[in-house]
Short mmCIF file of C-alpha atoms and ligand atoms in Angstrom, two decimals:
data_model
loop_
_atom_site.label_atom_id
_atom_site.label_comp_id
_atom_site.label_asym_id
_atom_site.label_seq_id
_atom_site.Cartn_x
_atom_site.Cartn_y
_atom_site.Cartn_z
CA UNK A 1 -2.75 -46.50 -11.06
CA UNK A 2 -5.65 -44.49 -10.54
CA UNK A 3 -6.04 -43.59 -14.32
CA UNK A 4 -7.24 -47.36 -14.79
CA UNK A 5 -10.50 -46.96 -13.06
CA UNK A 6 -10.89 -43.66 -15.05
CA UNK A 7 -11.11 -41.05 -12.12
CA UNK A 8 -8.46 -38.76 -13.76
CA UNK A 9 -9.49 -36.45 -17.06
CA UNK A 10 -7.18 -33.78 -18.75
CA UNK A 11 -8.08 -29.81 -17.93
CA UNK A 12 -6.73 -27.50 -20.23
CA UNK A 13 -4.64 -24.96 -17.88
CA UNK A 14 -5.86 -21.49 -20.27
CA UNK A 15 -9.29 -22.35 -20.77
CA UNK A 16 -10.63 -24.89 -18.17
CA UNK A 17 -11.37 -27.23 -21.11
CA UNK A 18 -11.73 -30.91 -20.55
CA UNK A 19 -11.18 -33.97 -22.27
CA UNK A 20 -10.84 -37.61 -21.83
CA UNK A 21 -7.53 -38.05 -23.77
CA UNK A 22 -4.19 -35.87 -23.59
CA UNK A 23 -4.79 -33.72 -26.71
CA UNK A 24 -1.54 -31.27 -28.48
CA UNK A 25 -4.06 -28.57 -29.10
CA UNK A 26 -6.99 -27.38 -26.75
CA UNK A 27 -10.08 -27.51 -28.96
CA UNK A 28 -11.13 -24.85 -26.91
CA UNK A 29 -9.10 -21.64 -26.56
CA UNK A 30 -6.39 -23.25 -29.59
CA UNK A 31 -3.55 -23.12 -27.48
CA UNK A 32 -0.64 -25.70 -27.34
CA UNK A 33 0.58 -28.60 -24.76
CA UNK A 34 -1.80 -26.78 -22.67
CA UNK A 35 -3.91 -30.51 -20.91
CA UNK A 36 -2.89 -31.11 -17.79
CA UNK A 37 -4.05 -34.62 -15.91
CA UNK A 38 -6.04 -34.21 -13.14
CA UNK A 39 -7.71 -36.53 -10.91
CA UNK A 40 -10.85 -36.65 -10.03
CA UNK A 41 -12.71 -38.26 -6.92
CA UNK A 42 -15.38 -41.35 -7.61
CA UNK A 43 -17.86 -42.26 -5.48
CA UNK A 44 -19.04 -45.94 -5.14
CA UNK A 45 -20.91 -45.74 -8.06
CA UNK A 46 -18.51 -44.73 -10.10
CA UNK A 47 -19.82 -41.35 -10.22
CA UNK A 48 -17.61 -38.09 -9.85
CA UNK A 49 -17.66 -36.15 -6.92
CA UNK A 50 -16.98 -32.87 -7.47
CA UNK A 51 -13.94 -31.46 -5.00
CA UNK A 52 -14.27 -28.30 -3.33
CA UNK A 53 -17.08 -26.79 -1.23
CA UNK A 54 -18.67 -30.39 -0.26
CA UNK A 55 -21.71 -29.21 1.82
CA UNK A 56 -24.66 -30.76 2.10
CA UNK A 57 -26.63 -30.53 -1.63
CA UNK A 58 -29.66 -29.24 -0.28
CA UNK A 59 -30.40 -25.29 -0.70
CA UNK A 60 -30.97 -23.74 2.88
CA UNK A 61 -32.38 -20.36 3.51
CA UNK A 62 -30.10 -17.15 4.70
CA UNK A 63 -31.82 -17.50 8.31
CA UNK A 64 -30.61 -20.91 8.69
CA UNK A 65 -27.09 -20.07 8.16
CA UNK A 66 -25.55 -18.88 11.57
CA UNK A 67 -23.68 -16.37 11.88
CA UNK A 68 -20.50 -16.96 15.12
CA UNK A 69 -19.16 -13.82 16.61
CA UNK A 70 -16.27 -15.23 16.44
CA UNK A 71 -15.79 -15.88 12.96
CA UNK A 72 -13.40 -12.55 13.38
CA UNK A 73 -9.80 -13.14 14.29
CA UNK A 74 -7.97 -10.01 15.82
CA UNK A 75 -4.58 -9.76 14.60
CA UNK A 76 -3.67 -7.50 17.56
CA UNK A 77 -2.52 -4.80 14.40
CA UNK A 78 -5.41 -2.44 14.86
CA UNK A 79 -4.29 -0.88 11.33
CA UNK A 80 -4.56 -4.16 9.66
CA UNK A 81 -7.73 -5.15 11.19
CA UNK A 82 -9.41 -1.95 10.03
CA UNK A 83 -8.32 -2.90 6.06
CA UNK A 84 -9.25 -6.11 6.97
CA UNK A 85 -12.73 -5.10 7.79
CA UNK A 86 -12.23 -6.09 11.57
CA UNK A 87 -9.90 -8.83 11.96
CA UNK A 88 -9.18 -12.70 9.79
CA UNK A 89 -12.11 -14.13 8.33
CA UNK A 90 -12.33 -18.02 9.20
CA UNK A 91 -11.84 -19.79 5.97
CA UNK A 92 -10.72 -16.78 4.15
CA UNK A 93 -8.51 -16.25 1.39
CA UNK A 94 -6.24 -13.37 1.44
CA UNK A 95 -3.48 -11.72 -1.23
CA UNK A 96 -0.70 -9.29 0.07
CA UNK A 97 0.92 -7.70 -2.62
CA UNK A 98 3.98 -5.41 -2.76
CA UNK A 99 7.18 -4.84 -4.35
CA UNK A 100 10.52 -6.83 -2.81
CA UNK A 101 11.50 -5.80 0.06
CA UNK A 102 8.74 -3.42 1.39
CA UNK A 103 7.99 -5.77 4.32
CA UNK A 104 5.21 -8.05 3.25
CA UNK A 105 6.92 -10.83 5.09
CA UNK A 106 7.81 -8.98 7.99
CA UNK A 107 4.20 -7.54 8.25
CA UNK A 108 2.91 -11.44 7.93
CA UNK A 109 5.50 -12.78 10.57
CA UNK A 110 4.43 -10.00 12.95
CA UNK A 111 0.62 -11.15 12.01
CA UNK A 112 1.97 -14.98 13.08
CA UNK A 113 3.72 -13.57 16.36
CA UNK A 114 0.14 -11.95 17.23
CA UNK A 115 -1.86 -14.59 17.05
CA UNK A 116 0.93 -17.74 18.12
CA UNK A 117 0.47 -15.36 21.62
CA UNK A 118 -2.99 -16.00 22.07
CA UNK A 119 -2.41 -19.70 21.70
CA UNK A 120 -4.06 -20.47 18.01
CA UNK A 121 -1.80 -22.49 15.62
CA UNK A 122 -0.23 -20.85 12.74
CA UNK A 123 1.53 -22.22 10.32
CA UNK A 124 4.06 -19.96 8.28
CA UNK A 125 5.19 -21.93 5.13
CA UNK A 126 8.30 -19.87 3.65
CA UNK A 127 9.44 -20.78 -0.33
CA UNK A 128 11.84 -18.18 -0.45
CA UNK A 129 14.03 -17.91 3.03
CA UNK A 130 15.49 -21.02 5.10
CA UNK A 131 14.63 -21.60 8.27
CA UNK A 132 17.42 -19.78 9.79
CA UNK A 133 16.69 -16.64 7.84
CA UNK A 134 13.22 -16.64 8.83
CA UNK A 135 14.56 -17.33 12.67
CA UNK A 136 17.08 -14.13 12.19
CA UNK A 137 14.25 -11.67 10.97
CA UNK A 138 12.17 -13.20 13.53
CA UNK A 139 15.04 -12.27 16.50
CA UNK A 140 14.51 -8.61 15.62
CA UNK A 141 10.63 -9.03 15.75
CA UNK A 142 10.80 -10.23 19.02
CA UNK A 143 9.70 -13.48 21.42
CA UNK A 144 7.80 -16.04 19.37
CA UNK A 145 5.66 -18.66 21.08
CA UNK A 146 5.71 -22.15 20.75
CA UNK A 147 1.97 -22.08 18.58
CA UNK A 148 3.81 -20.89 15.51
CA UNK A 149 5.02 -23.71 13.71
CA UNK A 150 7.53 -23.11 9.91
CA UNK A 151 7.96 -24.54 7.28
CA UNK A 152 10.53 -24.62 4.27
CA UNK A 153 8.30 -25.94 1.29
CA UNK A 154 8.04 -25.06 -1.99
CA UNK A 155 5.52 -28.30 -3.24
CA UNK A 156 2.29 -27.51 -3.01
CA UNK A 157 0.99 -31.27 -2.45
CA UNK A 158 3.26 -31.63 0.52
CA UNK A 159 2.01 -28.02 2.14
CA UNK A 160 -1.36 -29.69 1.60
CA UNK A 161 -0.82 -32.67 3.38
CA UNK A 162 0.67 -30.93 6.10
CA UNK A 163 -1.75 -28.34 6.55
CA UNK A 164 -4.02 -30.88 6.77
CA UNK A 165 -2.94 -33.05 8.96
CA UNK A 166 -1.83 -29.77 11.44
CA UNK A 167 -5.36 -27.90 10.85
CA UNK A 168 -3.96 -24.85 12.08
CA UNK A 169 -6.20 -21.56 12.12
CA UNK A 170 -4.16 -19.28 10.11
CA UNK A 171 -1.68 -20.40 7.45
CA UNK A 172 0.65 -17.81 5.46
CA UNK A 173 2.09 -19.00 2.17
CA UNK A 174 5.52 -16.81 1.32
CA UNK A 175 4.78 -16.51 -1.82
CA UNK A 176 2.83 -17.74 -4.00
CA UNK A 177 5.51 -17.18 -7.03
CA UNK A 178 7.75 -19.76 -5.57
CA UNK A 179 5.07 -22.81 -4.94
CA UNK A 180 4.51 -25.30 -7.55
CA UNK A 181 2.50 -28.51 -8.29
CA UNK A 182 4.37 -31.74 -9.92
CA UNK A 183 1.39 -32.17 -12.00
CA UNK A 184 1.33 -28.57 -13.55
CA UNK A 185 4.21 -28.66 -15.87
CA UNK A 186 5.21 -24.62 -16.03
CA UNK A 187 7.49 -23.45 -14.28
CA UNK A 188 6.82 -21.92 -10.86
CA UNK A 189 5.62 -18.43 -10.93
CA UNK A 190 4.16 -18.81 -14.44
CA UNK A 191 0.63 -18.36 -14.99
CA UNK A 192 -0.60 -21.89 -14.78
CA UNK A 193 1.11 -22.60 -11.77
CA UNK A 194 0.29 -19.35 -9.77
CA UNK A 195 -3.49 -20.17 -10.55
CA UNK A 196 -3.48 -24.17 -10.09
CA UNK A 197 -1.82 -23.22 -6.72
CA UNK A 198 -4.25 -20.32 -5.59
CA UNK A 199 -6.87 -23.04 -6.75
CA UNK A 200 -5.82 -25.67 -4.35
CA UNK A 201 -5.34 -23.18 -1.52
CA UNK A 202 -8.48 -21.59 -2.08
CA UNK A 203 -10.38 -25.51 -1.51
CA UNK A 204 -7.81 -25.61 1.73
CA UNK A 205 -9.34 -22.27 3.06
CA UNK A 206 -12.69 -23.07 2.19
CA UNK A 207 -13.48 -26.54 3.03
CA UNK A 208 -11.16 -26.74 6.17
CA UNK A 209 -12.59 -23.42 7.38
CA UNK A 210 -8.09 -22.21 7.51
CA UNK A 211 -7.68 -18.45 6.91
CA UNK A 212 -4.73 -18.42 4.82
CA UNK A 213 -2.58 -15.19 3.73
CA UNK A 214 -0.54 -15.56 0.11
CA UNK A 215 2.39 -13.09 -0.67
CA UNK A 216 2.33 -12.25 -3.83
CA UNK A 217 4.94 -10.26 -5.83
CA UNK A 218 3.98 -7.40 -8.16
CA UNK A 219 5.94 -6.48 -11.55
CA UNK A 220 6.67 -3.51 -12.79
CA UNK A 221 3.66 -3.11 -14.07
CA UNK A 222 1.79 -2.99 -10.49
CA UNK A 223 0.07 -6.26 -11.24
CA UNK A 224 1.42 -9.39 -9.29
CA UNK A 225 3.20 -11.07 -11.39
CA UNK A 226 2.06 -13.20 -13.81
CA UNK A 227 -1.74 -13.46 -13.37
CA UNK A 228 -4.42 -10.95 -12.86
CA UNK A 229 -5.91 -14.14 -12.04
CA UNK A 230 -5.11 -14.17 -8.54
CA UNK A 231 -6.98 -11.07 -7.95
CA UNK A 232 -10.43 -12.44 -8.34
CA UNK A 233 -9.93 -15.81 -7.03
CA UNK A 234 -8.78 -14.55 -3.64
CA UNK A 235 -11.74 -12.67 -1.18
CA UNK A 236 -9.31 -9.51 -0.17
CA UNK A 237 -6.37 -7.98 -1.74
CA UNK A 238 -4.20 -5.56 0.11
CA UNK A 239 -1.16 -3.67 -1.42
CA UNK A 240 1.78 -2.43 0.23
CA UNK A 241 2.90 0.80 -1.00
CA UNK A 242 4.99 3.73 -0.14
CA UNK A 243 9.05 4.75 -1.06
CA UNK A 244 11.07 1.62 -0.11
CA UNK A 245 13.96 4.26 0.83
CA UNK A 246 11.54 6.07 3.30
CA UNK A 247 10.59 4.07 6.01
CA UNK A 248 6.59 4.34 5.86
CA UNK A 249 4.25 1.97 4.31
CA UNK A 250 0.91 1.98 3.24
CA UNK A 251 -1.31 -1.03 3.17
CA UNK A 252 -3.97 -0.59 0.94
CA UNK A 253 -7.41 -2.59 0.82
CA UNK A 254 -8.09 -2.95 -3.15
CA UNK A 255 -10.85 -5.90 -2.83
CA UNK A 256 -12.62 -7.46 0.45
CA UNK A 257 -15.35 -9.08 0.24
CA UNK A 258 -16.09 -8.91 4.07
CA UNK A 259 -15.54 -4.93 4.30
CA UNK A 260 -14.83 -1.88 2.78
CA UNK A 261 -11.95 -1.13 0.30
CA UNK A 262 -10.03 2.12 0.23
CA UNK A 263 -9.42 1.30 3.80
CA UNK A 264 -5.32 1.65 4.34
CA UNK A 265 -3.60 0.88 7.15
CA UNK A 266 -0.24 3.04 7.87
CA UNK A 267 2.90 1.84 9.22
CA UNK A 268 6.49 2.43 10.10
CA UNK A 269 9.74 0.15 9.47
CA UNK A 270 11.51 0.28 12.61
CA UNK A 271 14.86 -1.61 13.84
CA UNK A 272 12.06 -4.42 15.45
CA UNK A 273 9.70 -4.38 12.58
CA UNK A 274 6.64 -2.51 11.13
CA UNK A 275 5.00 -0.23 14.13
CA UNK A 276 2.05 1.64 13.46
CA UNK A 277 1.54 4.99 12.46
CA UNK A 278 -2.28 6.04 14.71
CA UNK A 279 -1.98 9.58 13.60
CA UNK A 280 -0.91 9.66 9.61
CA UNK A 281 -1.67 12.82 9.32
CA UNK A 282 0.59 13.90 11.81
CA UNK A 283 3.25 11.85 9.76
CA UNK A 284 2.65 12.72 6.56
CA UNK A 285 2.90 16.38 7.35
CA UNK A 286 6.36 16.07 9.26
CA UNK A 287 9.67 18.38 7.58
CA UNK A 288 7.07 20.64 6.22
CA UNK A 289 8.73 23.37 4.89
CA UNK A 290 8.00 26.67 6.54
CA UNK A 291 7.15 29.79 3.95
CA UNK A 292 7.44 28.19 0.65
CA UNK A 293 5.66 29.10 -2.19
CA UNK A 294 4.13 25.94 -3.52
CA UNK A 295 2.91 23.95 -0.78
CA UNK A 296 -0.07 23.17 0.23
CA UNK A 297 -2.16 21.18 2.84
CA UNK A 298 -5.27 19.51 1.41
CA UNK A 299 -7.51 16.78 3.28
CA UNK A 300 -7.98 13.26 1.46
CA UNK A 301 -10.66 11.00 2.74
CA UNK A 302 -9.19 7.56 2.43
CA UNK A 303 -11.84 4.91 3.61
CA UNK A 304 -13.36 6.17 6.58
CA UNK A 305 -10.37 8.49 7.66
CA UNK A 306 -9.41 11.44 6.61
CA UNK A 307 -5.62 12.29 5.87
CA UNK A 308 -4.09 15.94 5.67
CA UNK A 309 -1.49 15.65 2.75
CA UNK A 310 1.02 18.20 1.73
CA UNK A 311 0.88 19.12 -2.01
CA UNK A 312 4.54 20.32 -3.40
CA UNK A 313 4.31 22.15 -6.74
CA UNK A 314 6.94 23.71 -9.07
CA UNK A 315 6.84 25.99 -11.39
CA UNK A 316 9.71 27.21 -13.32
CA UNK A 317 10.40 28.83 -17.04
CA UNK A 318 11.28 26.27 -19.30
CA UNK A 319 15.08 26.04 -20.92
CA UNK A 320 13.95 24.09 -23.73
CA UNK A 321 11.30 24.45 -26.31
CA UNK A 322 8.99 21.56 -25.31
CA UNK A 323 8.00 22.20 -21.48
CA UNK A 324 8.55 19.29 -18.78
CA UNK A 325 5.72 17.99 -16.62
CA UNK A 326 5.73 15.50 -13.99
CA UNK A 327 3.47 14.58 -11.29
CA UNK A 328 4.44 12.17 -8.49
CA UNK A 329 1.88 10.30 -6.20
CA UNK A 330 -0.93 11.84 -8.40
CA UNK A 331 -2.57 11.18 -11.61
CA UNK A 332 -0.33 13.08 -14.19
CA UNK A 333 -3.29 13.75 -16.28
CA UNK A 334 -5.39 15.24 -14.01
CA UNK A 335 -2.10 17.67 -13.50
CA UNK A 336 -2.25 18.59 -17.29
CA UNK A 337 -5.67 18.72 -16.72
CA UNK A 338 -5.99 21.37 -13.79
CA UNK A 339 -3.28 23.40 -15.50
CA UNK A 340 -5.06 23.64 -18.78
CA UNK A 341 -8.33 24.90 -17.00
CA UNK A 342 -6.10 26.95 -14.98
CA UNK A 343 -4.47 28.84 -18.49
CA UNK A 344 -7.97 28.87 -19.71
CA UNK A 345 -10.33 30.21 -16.95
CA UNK A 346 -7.48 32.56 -14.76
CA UNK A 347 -5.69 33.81 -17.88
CA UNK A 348 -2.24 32.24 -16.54
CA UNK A 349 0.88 31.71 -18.99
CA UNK A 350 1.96 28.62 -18.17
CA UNK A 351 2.66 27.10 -21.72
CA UNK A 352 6.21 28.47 -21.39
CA UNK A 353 6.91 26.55 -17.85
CA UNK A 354 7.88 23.35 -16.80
CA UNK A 355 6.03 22.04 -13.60
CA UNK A 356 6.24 19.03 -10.97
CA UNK A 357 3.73 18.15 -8.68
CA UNK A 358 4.75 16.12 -5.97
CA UNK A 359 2.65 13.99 -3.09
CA UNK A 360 4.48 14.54 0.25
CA UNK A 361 5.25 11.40 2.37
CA UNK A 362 5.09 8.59 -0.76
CA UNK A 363 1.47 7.95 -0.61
CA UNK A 364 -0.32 8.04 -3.82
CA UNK A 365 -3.77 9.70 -3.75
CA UNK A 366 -6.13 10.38 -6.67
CA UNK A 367 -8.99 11.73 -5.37
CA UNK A 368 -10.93 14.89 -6.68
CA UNK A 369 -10.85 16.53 -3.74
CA UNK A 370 -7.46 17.80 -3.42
CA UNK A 371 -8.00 19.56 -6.95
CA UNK A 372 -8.16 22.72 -5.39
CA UNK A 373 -5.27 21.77 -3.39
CA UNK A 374 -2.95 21.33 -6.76
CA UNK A 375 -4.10 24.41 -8.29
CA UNK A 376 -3.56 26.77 -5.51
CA UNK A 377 -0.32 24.95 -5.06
CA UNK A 378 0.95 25.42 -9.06
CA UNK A 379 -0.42 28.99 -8.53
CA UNK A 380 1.24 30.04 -5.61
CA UNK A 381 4.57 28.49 -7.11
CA UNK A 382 4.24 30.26 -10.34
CA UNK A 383 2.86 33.56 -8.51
CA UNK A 384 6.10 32.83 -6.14
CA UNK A 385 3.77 33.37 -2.98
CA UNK A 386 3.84 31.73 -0.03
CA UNK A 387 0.32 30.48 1.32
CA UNK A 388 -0.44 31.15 5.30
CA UNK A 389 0.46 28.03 7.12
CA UNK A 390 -2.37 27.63 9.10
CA UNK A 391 -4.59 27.23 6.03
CA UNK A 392 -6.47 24.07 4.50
CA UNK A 393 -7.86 23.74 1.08
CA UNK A 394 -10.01 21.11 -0.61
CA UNK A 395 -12.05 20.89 -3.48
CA UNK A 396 -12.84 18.94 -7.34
CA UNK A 397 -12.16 21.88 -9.71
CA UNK A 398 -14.51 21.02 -12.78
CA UNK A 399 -13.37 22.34 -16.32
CA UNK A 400 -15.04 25.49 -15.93
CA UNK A 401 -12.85 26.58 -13.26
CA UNK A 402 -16.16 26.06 -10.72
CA UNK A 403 -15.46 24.43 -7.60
CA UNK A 404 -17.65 21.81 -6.77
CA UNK A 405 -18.88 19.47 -3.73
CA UNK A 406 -16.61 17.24 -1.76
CA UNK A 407 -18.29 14.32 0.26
CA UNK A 408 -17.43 14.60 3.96
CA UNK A 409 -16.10 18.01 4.27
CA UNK A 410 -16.81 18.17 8.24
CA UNK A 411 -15.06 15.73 8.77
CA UNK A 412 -12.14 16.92 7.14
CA UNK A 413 -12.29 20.26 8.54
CA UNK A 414 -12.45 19.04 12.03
CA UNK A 415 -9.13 16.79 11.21
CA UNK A 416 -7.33 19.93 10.46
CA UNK A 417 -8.62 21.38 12.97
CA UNK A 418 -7.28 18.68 15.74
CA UNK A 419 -3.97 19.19 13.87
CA UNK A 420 -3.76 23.36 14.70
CA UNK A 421 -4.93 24.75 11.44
CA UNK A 422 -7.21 28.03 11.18
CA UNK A 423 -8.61 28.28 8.21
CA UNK A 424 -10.13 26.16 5.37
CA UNK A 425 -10.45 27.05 1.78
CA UNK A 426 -13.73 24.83 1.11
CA UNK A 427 -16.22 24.67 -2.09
CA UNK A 428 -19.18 27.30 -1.24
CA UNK A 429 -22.08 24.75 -1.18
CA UNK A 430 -20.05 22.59 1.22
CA UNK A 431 -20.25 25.67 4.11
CA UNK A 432 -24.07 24.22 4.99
CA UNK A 433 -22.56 21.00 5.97
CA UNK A 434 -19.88 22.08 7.67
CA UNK A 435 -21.97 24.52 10.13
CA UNK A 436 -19.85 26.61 12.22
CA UNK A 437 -16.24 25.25 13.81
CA UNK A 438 -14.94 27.31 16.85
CA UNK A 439 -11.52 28.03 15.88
CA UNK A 440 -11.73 27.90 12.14
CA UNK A 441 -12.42 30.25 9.87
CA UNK A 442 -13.96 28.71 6.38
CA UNK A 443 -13.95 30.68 2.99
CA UNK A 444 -16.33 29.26 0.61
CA UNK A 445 -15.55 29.54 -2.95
CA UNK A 446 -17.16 29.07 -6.27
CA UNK A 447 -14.62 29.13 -8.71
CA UNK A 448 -10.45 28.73 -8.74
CA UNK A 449 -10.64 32.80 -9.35
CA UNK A 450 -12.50 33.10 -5.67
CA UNK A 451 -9.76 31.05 -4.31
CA UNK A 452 -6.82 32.92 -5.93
CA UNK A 453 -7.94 35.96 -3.84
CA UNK A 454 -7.21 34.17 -0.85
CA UNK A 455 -3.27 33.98 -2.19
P1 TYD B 501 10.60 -7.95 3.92
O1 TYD B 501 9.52 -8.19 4.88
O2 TYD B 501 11.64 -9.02 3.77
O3 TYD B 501 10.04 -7.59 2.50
P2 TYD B 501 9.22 -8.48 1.45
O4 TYD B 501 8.84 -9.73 2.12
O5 TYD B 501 8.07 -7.60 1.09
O6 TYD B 501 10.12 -8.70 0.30
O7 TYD B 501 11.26 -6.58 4.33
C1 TYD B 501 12.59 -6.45 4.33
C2 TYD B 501 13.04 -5.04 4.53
O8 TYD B 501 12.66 -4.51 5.77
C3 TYD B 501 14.54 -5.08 4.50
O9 TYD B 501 14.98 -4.01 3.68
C4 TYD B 501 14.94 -4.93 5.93
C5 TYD B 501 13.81 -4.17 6.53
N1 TYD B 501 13.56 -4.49 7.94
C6 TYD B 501 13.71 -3.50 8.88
O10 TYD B 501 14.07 -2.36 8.58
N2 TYD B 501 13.45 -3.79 10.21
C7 TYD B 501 13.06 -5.02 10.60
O11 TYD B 501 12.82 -5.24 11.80
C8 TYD B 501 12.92 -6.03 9.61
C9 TYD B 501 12.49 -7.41 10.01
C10 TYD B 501 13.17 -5.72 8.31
MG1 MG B 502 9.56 -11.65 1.66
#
């Protein structure tokens, strides 16, 4: 056995502490039956080797390290690539998150499809379908080559074995809940075993240079289940979000270390799988309703692009003594917020209404820019006027009632301009940016009171 020659020691599994001898309590963090045997590598001299990132010891200077083109994999999803940061990372670690069933393994099998065309090996290890499940989703996908190999495996030391033995470029682990290791005694999808298995697949990604996707699931909570843990071990996090019941999803970057976040990626569940969406604003602004009070276009900058989003508000006397308010795909603070400063500064009696605010299209946006839009929308609700449809607002409302500066404001006006609006309700100091745009007509404003004139 290899715990004769001594190259095994015990790890506690909360706190990473480490002992010679199996101990009941950690020493450590306190906690209980928490050691876990692990082995470690020896070298001739009896020495341990530390596992993991084996390079050369010596330090090396950034211009030494070279830097290959090709490091970048394209997935052949140009709205993945983009969250991404421009395509798979060699050796990177990746976590998709997403509640059941909003098409994190369809997304991933499309991903494998991609790729298995251009002739690199992917593996796709499944712990949650059989074979033949994965072959019938894979049937309304479309042709698979021969390059993507599957597996039905659920132990973590075989998956290691294989991918190791395979080397292929691109490995996708569906999910990380179900995997487990023999010497981790939890259960799968428990804490310990979620992070002993990101652990070992991060040293796969990283020492055999294999990017490797993980599906994880998220709780009610919106964290993936179990461990925050995964979060910072992995190099990127995306999130799927959106209405399961509508058919458009969101993929959101929340971490990447090799580009920007905010990035999100936009797609559509068809009968053959998730297309993408190249014009969300387009989308997002479909079944519009024509001449209602209460809605309103506003422009959100998410990443680099910038999205026109319809704001729905409603106003309405209350029938009870304690009014209702609800906000969906926003912050419901900022709501109560903006309709505080709203009673304050215009003078409005709103304390006897109830009011909903409502994101059009399932996406959830909470920047300070479409202020503006949300006011104007509860106002022209409550007011019961209808706002001209050819009009754009955007705008943080501070609690003074002043509207201040929004970053990137010619961009957005030119994306509403592509899309056939005429005129933009922007903050004043924003005009200088913005210039002059043929076929727009901009009203600069200083305060919500400015912008109410425009109603
Ligand atoms: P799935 O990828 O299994 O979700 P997850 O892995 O995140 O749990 O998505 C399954 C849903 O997508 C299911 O409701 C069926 C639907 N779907 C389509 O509408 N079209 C398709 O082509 C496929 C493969 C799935
Ligand atoms: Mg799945």
């Amino acid at each position: 056995m290899a715990s004769k020659n001594k190259s095994t020691v015990f790890f506690c599994q909360q706190c990473g502490y480490e002992s010679a001898k199996w101990q009941g309590q950690c020493p450590g963090c306190k906690s209980w039956n928490s050691f876990v045997e692990e082995p470690v590598k020896m070298t001739s001299s009896g020495k341990r080797l530390s596992v993991g990132l084996r390079e050369a010891a010596a330090p090396v200077s950034l211009s030494q390290i070279d830097l290959k083109e090709e490091d970048r994999l394209l997935t052949g999803i140009a709205e993945l690539d983009r969250v991404l940061g421009g395509g798979i990372v060699a050796g990177s670690l990746t976590l998709v998150g997403g509640d059941p069933g909003i098409g994190k393994s369809t997304l991933l099998l499309q991903v494998c499809r991609n790729l298995a065309s251009q002739d690199i090996p992917v593996l796709y290890i499944s712990g949650e379908e059989s074979l033949r499940q994965i072959r019938m989703r894979a049937e309304r996908i479309g042709e698979f080559s021969e390059s993507l190999q599957l597996l039905c495996e659920t132990s973590l030391d075989s998956i290691e074995t294989v991918v190791r033995a395979r080397k292929p470029r691109v490995a996708v682990i569906d999910s990380i809940q179900t995997m487990y290791r023999e010497e981790v005694g939890a259960a799968p999808g428990s804490v310990s075993q979620v992070r002993e298995s990101t652990n070992v697949l991060m040293q796969l990604a990283k020492v055999e240079g294999i990017s490797i996707f993980i599906v994880g699931h998220v709780t009610k909570e919106g964290t993936v289940a179990g461990p925050r843990v995964l979060e910072h071990m992995v190099d990127t996090v995306l999130y799927f979000e959106g209405d399961r019941h509508a058919s458009y999803r969101i993929l959101r970057g929340v971490k990447n270390r090799f580009g920007a976040t905010d990035e999100i990626g936009v797609f559509e569940m068809c009968a053959n799988g998730l297309m993408e969406v190249p014009n969300p604003s387009e989308y997002m602004l479909t079944g519009r309703p024509e001449g209602a009070s209460g809605s309103v276009v506003t422009c959100s900058m998410e990443g680099t692009r910038p999205i026109l989003i319809e704001i729905q508000a409603l106003v309405c006397q209350t029938n009870f003594g304690y009014p209702r308010r609800q906000a969906t795909g926003t912050d419901f603070n900022r709501v109560n917020l903006l309709m505080a400063v709203l009673e304050k500064r215009l003078g409005l009696q709103m304390s006897n209404c109830d009011a909903y605010v409502n994101i059009a299209g399932g996406i959830r946006i909470t920047e300070p820019a479409m202020d503006l839009g949300i006011a104007l929308a509860v106002i022209s609700s409550f007011r019961n006027i209808p706002l001209d449809e050819g009009l754009i607002v955007f705008g943080e409302i501070g609690l003074s009632g002043e509207v201040r500066a929004v970053s990137q404001a010619k961009q957005r006006v030119l994306e509403a301009k592509k899309l056939g609006f005429t005129s933009c309700i922007l903050p004043q100091v924003c005009l200088k940016d913005v210039g002059s745009v043929e076929g727009m007509r901009l009203f600069g404003v200083r305060g919500v009171s400015d912008a109410m004139q425009y109603l």
